[in-house]
Short mmCIF file of C-alpha atoms and ligand atoms in Angstrom, two decimals:
data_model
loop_
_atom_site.label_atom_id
_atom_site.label_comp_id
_atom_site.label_asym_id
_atom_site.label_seq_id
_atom_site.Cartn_x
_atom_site.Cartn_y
_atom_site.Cartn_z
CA UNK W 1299 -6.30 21.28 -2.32
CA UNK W 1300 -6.78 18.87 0.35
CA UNK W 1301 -4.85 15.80 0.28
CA UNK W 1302 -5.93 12.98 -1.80
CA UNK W 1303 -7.81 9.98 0.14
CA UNK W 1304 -5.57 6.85 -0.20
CA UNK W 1305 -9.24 5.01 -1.28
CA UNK W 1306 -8.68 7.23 -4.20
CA UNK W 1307 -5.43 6.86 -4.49
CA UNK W 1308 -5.63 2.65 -4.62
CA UNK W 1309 -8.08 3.14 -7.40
CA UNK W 1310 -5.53 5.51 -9.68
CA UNK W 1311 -2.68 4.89 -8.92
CA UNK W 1312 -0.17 3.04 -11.13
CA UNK W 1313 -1.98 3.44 -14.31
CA UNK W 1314 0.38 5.44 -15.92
CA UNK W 1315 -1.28 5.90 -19.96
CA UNK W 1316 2.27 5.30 -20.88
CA UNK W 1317 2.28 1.89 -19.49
CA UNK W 1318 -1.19 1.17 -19.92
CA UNK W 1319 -2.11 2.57 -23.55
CA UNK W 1320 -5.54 3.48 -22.18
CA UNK W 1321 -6.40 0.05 -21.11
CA UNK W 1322 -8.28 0.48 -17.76
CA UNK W 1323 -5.52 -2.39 -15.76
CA UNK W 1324 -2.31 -1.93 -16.06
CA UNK W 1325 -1.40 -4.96 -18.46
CA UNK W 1326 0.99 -8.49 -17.62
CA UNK W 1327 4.54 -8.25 -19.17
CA UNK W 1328 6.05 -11.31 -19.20
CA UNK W 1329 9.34 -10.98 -19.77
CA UNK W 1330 13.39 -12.03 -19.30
CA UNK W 1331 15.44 -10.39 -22.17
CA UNK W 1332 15.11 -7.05 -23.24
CA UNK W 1333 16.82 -6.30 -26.67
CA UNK W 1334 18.42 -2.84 -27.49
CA UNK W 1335 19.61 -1.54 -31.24
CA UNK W 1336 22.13 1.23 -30.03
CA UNK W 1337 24.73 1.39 -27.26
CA UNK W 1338 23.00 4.69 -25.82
CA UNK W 1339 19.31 3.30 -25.48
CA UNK W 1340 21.02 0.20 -23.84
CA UNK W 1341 22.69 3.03 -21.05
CA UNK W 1342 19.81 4.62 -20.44
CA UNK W 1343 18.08 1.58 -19.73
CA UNK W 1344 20.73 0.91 -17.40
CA UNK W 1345 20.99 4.04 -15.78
CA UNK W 1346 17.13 4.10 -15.29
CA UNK W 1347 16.51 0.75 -14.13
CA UNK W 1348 13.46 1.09 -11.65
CA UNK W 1349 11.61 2.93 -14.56
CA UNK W 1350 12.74 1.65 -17.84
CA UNK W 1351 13.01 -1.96 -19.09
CA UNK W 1352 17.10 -2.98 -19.09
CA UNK W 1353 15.99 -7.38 -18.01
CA UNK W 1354 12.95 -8.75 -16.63
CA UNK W 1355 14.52 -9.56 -13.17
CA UNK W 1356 14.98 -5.62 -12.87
CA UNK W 1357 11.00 -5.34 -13.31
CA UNK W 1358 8.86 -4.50 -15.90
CA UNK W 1359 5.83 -2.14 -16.83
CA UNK W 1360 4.01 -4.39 -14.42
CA UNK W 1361 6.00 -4.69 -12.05
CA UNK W 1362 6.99 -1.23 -11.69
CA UNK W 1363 3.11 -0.09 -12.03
CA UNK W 1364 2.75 -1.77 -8.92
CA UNK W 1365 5.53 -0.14 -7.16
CA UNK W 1366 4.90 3.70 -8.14
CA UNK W 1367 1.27 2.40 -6.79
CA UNK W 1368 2.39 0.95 -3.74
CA UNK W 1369 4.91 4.14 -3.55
CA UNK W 1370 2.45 6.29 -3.65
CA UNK W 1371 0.06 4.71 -1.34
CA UNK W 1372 2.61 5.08 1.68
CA UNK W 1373 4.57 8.17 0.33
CA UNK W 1374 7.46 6.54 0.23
CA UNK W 1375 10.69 6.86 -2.03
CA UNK W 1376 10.21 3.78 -3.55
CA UNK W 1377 9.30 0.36 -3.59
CA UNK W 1378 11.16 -3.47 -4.31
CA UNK W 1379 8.85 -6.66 -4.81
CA UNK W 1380 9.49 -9.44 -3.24
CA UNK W 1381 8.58 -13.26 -4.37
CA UNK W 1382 6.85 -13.58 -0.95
CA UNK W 1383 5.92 -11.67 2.14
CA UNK W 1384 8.68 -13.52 4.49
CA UNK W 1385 11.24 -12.64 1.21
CA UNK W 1386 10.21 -9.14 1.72
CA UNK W 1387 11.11 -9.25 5.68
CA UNK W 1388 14.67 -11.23 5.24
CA UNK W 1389 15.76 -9.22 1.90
CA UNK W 1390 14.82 -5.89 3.57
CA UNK W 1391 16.78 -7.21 6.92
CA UNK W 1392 19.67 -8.52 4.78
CA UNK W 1393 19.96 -5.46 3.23
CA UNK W 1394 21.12 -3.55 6.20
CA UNK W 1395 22.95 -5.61 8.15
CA UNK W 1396 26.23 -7.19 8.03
CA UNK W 1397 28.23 -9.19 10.09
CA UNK W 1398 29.11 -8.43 13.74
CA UNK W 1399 25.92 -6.32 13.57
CA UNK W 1400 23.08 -6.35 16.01
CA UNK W 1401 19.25 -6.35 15.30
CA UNK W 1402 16.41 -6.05 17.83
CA UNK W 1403 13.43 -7.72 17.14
CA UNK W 1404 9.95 -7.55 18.78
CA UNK W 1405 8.98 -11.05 21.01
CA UNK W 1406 6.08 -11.34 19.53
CA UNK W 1407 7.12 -11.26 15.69
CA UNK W 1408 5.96 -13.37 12.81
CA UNK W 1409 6.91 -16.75 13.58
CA UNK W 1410 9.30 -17.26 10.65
CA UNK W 1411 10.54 -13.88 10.61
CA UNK W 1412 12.27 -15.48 13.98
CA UNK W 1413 13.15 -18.59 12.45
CA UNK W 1414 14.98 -16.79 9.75
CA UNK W 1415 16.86 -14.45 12.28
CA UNK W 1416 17.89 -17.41 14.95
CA UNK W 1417 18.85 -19.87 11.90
CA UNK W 1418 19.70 -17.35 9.14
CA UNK W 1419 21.33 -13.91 10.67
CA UNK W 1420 23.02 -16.33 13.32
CA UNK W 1421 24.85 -17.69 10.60
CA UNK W 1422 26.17 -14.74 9.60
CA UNK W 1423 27.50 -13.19 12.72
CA UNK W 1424 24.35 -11.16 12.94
CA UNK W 1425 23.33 -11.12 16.44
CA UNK W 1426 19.31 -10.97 17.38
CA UNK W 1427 17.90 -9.43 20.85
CA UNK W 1428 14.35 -9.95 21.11
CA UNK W 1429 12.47 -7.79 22.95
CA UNK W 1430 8.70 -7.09 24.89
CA UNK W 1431 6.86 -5.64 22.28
CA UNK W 1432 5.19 -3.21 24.71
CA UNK W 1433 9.05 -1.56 25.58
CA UNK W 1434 8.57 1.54 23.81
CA UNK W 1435 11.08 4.41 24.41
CA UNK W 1436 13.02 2.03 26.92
CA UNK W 1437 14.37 0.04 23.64
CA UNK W 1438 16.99 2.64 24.33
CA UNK W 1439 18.87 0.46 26.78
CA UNK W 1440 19.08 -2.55 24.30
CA UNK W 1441 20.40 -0.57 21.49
CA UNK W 1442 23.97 -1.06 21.01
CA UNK W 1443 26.66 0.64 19.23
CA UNK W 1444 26.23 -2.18 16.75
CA UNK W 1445 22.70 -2.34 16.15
CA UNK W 1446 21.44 -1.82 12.61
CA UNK W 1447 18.66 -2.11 12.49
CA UNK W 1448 15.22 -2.09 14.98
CA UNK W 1449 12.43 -4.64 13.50
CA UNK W 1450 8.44 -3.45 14.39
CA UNK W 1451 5.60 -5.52 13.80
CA UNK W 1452 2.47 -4.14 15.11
CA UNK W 1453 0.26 -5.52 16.10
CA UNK W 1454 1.83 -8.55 17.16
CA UNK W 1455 1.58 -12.01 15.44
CA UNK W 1456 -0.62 -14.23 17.68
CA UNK W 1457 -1.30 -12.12 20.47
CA UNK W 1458 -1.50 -8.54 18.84
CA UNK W 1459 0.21 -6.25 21.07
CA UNK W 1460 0.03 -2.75 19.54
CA UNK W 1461 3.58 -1.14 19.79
CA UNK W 1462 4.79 2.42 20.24
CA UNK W 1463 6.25 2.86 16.86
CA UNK W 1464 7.01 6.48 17.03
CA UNK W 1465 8.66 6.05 20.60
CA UNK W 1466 10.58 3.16 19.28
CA UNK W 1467 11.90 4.55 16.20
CA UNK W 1468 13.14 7.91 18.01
CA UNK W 1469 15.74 5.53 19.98
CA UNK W 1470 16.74 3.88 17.18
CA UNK W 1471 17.47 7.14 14.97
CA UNK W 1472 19.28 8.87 17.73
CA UNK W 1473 21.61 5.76 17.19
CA UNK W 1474 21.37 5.63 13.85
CA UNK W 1475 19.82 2.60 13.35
CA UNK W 1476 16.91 1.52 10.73
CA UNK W 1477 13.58 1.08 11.41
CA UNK W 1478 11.55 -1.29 9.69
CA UNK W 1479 7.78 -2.47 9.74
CA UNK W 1480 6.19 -5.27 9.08
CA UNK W 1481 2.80 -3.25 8.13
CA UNK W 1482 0.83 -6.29 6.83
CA UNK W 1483 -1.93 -6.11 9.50
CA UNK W 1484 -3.36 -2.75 8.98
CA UNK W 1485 -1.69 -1.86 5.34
CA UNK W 1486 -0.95 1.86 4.38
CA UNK W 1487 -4.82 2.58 4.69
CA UNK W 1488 -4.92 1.89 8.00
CA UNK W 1489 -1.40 2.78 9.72
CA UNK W 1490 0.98 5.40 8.10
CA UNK W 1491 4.50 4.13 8.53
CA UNK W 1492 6.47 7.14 7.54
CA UNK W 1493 4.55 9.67 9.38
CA UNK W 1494 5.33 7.53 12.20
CA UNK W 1495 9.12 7.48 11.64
CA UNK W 1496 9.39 3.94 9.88
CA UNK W 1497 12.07 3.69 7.44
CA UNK W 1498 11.32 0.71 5.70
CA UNK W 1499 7.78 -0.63 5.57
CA UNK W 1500 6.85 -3.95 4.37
CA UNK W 1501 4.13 -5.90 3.54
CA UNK W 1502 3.08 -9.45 2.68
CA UNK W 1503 0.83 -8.74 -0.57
CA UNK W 1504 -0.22 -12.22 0.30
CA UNK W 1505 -2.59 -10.76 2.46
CA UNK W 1506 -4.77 -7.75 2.16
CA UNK W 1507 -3.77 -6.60 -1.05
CA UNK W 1508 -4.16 -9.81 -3.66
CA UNK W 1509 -7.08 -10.55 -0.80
CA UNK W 1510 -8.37 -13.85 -2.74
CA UNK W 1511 -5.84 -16.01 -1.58
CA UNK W 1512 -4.23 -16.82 -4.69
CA UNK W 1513 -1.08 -15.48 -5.20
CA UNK W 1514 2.09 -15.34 -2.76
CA UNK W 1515 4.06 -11.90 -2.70
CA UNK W 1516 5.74 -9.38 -0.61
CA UNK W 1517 6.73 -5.50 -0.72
CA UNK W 1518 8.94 -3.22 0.76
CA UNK W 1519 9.20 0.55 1.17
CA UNK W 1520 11.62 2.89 1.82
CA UNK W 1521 12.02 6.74 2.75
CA UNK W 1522 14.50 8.34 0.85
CA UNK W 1523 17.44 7.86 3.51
CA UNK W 1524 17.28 4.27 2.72
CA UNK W 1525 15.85 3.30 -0.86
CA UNK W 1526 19.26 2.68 -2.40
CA UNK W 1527 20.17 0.38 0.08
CA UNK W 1528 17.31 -1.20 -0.09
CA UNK W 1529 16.87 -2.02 -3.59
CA UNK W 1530 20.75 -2.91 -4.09
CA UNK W 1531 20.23 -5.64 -1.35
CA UNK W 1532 17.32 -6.67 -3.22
CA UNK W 1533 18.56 -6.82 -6.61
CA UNK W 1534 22.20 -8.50 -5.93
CA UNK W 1535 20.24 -11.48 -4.30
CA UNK W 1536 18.18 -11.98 -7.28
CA UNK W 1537 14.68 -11.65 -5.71
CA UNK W 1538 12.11 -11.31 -9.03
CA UNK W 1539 8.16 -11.16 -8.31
CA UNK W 1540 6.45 -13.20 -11.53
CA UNK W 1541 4.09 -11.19 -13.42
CA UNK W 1542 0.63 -12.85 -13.12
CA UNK W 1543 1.06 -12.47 -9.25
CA UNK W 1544 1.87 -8.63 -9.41
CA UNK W 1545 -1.02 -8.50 -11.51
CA UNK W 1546 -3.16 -10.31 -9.18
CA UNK W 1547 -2.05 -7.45 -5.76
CA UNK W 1548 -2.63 -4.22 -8.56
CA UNK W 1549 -6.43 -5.91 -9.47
CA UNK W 1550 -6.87 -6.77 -5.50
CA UNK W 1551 -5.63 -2.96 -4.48
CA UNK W 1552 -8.43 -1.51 -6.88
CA UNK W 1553 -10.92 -3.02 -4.03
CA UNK W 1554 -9.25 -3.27 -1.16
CA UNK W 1555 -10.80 -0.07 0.59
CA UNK W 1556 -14.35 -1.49 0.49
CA UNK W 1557 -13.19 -4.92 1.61
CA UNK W 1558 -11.01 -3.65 4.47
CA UNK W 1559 -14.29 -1.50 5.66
CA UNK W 1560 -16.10 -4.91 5.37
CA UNK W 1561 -13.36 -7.11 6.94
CA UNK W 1562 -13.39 -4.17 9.88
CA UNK W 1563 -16.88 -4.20 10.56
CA UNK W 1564 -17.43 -7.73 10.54
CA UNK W 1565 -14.64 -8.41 12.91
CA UNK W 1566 -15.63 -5.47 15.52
CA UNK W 1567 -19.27 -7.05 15.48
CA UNK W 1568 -18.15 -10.66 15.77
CA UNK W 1569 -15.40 -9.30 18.35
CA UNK W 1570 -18.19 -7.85 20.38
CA UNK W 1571 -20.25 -10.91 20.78
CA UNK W 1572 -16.78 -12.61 21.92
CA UNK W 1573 -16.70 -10.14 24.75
CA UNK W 1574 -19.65 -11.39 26.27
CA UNK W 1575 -19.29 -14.79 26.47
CA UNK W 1576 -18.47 -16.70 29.14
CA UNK W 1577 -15.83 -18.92 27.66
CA UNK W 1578 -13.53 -16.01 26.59
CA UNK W 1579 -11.23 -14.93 29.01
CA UNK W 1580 -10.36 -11.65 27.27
CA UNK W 1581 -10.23 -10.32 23.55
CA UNK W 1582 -6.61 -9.38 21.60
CA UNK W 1583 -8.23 -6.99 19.52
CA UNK W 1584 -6.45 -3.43 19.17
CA UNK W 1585 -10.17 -2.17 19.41
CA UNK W 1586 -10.71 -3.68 22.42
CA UNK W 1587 -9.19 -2.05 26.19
CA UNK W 1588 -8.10 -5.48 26.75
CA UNK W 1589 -5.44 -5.77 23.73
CA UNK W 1590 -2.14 -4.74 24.98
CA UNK W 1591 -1.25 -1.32 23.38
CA UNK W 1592 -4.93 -0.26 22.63
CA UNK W 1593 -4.60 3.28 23.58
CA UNK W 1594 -1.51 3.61 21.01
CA UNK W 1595 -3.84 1.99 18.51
CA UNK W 1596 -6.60 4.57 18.98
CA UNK W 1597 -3.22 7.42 18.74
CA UNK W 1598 -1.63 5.97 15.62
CA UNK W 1599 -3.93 3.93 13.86
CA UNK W 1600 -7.22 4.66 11.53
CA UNK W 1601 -8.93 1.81 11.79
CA UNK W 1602 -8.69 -1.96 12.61
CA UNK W 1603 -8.60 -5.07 10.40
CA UNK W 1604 -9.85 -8.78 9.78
CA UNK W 1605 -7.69 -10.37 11.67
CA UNK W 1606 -7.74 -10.97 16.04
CA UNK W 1607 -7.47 -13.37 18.65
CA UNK W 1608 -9.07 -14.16 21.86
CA UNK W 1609 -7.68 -15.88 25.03
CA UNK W 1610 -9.50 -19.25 26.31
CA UNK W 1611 -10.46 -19.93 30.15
CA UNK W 1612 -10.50 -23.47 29.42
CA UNK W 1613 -7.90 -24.21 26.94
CA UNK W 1614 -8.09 -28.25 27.12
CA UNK W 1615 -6.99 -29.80 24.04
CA UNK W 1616 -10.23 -31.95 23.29
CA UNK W 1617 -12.42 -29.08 23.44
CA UNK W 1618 -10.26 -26.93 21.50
CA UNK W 1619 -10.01 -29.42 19.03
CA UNK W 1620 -14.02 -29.82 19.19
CA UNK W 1621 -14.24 -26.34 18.86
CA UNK W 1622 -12.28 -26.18 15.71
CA UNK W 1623 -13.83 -29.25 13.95
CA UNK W 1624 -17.15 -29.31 12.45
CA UNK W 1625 -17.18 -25.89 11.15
CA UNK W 1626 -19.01 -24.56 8.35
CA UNK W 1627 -16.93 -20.86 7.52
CA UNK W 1628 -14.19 -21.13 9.37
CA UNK W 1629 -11.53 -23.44 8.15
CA UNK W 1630 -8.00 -23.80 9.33
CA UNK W 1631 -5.35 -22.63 7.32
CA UNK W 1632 -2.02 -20.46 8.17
CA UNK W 1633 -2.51 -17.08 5.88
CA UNK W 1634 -5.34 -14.84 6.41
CA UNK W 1635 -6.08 -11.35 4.46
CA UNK W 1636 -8.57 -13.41 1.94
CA UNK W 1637 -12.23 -13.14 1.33
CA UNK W 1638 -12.55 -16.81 3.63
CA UNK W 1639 -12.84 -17.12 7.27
CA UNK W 1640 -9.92 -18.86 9.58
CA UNK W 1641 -9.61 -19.67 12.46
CA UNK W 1642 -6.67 -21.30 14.33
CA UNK W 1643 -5.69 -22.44 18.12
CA UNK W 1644 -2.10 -21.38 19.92
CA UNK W 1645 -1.84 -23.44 22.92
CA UNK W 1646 2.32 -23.23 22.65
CA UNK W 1647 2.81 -19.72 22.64
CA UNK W 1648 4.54 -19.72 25.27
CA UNK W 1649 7.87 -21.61 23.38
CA UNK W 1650 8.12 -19.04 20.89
CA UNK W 1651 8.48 -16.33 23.57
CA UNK W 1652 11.46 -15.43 25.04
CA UNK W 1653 11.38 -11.74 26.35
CA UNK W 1654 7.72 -11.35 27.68
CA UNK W 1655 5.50 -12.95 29.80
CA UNK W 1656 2.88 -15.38 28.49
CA UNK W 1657 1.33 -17.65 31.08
CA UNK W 1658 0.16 -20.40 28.89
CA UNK W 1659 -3.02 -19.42 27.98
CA UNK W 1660 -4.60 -20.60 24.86
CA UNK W 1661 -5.42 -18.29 22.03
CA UNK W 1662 -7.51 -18.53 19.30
CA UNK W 1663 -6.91 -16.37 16.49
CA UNK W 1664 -10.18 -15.29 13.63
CA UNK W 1665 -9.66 -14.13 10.51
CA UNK W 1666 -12.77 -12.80 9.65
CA UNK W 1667 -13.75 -13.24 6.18
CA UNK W 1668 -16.72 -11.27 3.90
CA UNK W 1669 -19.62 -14.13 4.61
CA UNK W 1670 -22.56 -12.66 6.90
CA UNK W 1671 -21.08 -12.28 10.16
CA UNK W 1672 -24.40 -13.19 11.55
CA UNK W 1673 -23.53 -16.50 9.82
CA UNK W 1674 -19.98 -16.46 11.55
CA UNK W 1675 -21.62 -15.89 14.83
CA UNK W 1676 -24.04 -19.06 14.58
CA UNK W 1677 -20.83 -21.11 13.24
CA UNK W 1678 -18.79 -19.81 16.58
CA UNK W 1679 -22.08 -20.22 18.80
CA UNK W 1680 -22.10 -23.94 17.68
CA UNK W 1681 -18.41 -24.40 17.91
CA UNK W 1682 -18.77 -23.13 21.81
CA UNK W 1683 -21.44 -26.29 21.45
CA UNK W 1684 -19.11 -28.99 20.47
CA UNK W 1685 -16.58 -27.68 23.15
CA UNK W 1686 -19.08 -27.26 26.22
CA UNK W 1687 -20.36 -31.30 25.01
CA UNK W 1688 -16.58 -32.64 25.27
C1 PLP U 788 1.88 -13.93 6.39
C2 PLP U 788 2.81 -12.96 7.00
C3 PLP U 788 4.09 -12.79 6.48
C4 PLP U 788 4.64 -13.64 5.37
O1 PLP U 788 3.96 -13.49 4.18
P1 PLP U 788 4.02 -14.60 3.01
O2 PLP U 788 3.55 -13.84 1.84
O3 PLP U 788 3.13 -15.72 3.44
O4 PLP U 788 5.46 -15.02 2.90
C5 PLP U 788 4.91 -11.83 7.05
N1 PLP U 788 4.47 -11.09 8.09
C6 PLP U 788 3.27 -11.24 8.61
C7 PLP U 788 2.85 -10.38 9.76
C8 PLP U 788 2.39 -12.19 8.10
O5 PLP U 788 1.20 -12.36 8.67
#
């Protein structure tokens, strides 16, 4: 039998009859104490906590529907929810590191995910190297005896550089060190992390997979080698995902095949009309030759997302700001991964870059959304309007 197609498997998966009783969506437990009638059933529920009810922080029929699901999806070992996409990143860190450890980190990482490791690992005797995202097998020479663990996030934040994953995590295994992902651009559909020799792969659910913007959660998963560390660092700093948001990612996984194909083709044709005009310097879009770390894209990757950023000639403040302002789809706002358009300017990308180049250019980065992209194009051919009148 050929192996299943993960569009299948996001519509199945997790919907256990046992959990379910039939009912087509896995149902919301609310839930804090569980109460037992004998010693033994209490054990068991103890000894079985990522699969049987023993307290509502350990999960619940819910919860754990959406981790066999999100399991699955990856073919991983298992799975730990996190209140939040960054609480996914730090918890998943934290659980691997202690101090007088070393972690590498790619230069162009989620902006908080850097925040937390220069103001929260720091604290902690954890030292941080960041590195150019574009290294690949010559992460070797920063890897210390010390180093625990070797963070990916590809593509890049901001300025989407596509890294060499398999290179990278070869260097870090022959050290021993971990290797984890932040996967939330392209999901499990789109890039698999284990086949690619990621150890722990994590995701903001924020994004992609509640995809309405409504609810604010995070996932990690792990291979075998590291699943019990994982989900003892998780559980001893009492991270709990609430029940009506791990509802929200298992309803938004059920459709998130035909919205990524949407969010895909939407972006490719709106990143194609970008290419042409005369006010974009280049695109950051894996698809494109002119993203950093395209041709690894087109090796490891199945496909391409919402989300991408182009580079300004002009980048002067007033027109960026005129560009911006006035629009009709795309709004300003920080997360992306919803049904709505964004769009947001970088003109300081520079200061949150410390081990590659950047020479100051401004960025703009598009999340594009499911409206009409002919729609999105006349809202971006009138924002080049307000900018040219400045
Ligand atoms: C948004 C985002 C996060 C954080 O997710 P939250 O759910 O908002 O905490 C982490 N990593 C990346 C790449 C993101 O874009």
């Amino acid at each position: 039998m050929s192996k299943e197609s993960k569009n299948s498997t996001l519509v199945h998966a997790g919907r256990s009859k046992n959990r379910t009783f039939g009912i087509v969506n896995p149902p919301v437990f609310h839930a804090s104490t569980v109460v037992f009638d004998t010693l033994d059933e209490m054990k068991r529920a103890g000894a079985a906590q990522h699969e049987i009810m023993s307290y509502g922080r350990r999960g619940t029929p819910t919860s754990f529907a959406l981790c066999e699901a999100l399991t699955e999806l990856s073919d991983g070992a298992g799975t730990v929810l996190y209140g939040s996409g960054l609480a996914a990143v730090t918890h998943a860190i934290l659980a691997f590191v202690a101090t007088g450890d070393h972690v590498l980190i790619p230069d162009a990482v989620y902006e908080p995910t850097r925040q937390f490791a220069d103001e929260i690992l720091s604290k902690f005797g954890v030292a941080v190297t960041y590195y150019d995202p574009l290294i690949g097998s010559g992460i070797a020479a920063l890897i210390r005896p010390e180093t625990k663990v070797v963070f990916v996030e590809s593509p890049g934040s901001i300025t989407m550089e596509v890294q060499d994953v398999p290179a990278i995590a070869d260097a870090a295994h022959k050290a021993g060190a971990v290797v984890i992902l932040d996967n939330t651009w392209a999901t499990p559909l789109l890039f698999d992390a284990f086949a690619h020799g990621v150890d722990v792969s994590v995701l903001s659910l924020t994004k992609y997979m509640v995809g309405h913007a409504d609810a604010l959660l995070g996932s990690a998963t792990a291979n075998a080698a590291t699943i019990d560390r994982l989900r003892k660092g998780g559980g001893l700093l009492g991270t709990n995902a609430a029940p009506d948001d791990v509802y929200l990612a298992l309803r938004g996984m059920r459709t998130l095949a035909v919205r990524m194909k949407q969010h895909q083709a939407a972006a490719l044709e709106i990143a194609h009309w970008l290419d042409a005009r005369p006010e974009v310097d280049h695109l950051r879009h894996p698809a494109f030759p002119s993203c950093p770390g395209h041709d690894i894209w087109k090796r490891d990757f199945s496909g391409s997302s919402g989300l991408f950023s182009f580079v300004l000639k002009d980048g002067n403040p007033a027109r960026v700001k005129a560009f911006l302002e006035g629009m009709t789809y795309f709004k300003m706002g920080f997360s992306w991964g919803g049904y709505e358009s964004l769009a947001l300017a970088y003109g300081a990308v520079t200061k949150i870059r410390t081990a590659s180049h950047w020479d100051g250019a401004t960025v703009i980065r598009l999340h594009i959304g499911l409206e009409e992209p002919q729609d999105l194009i006349a809202d971006l051919e009138a924002a080049f309007g307000r900018y040219h009148a400045v």
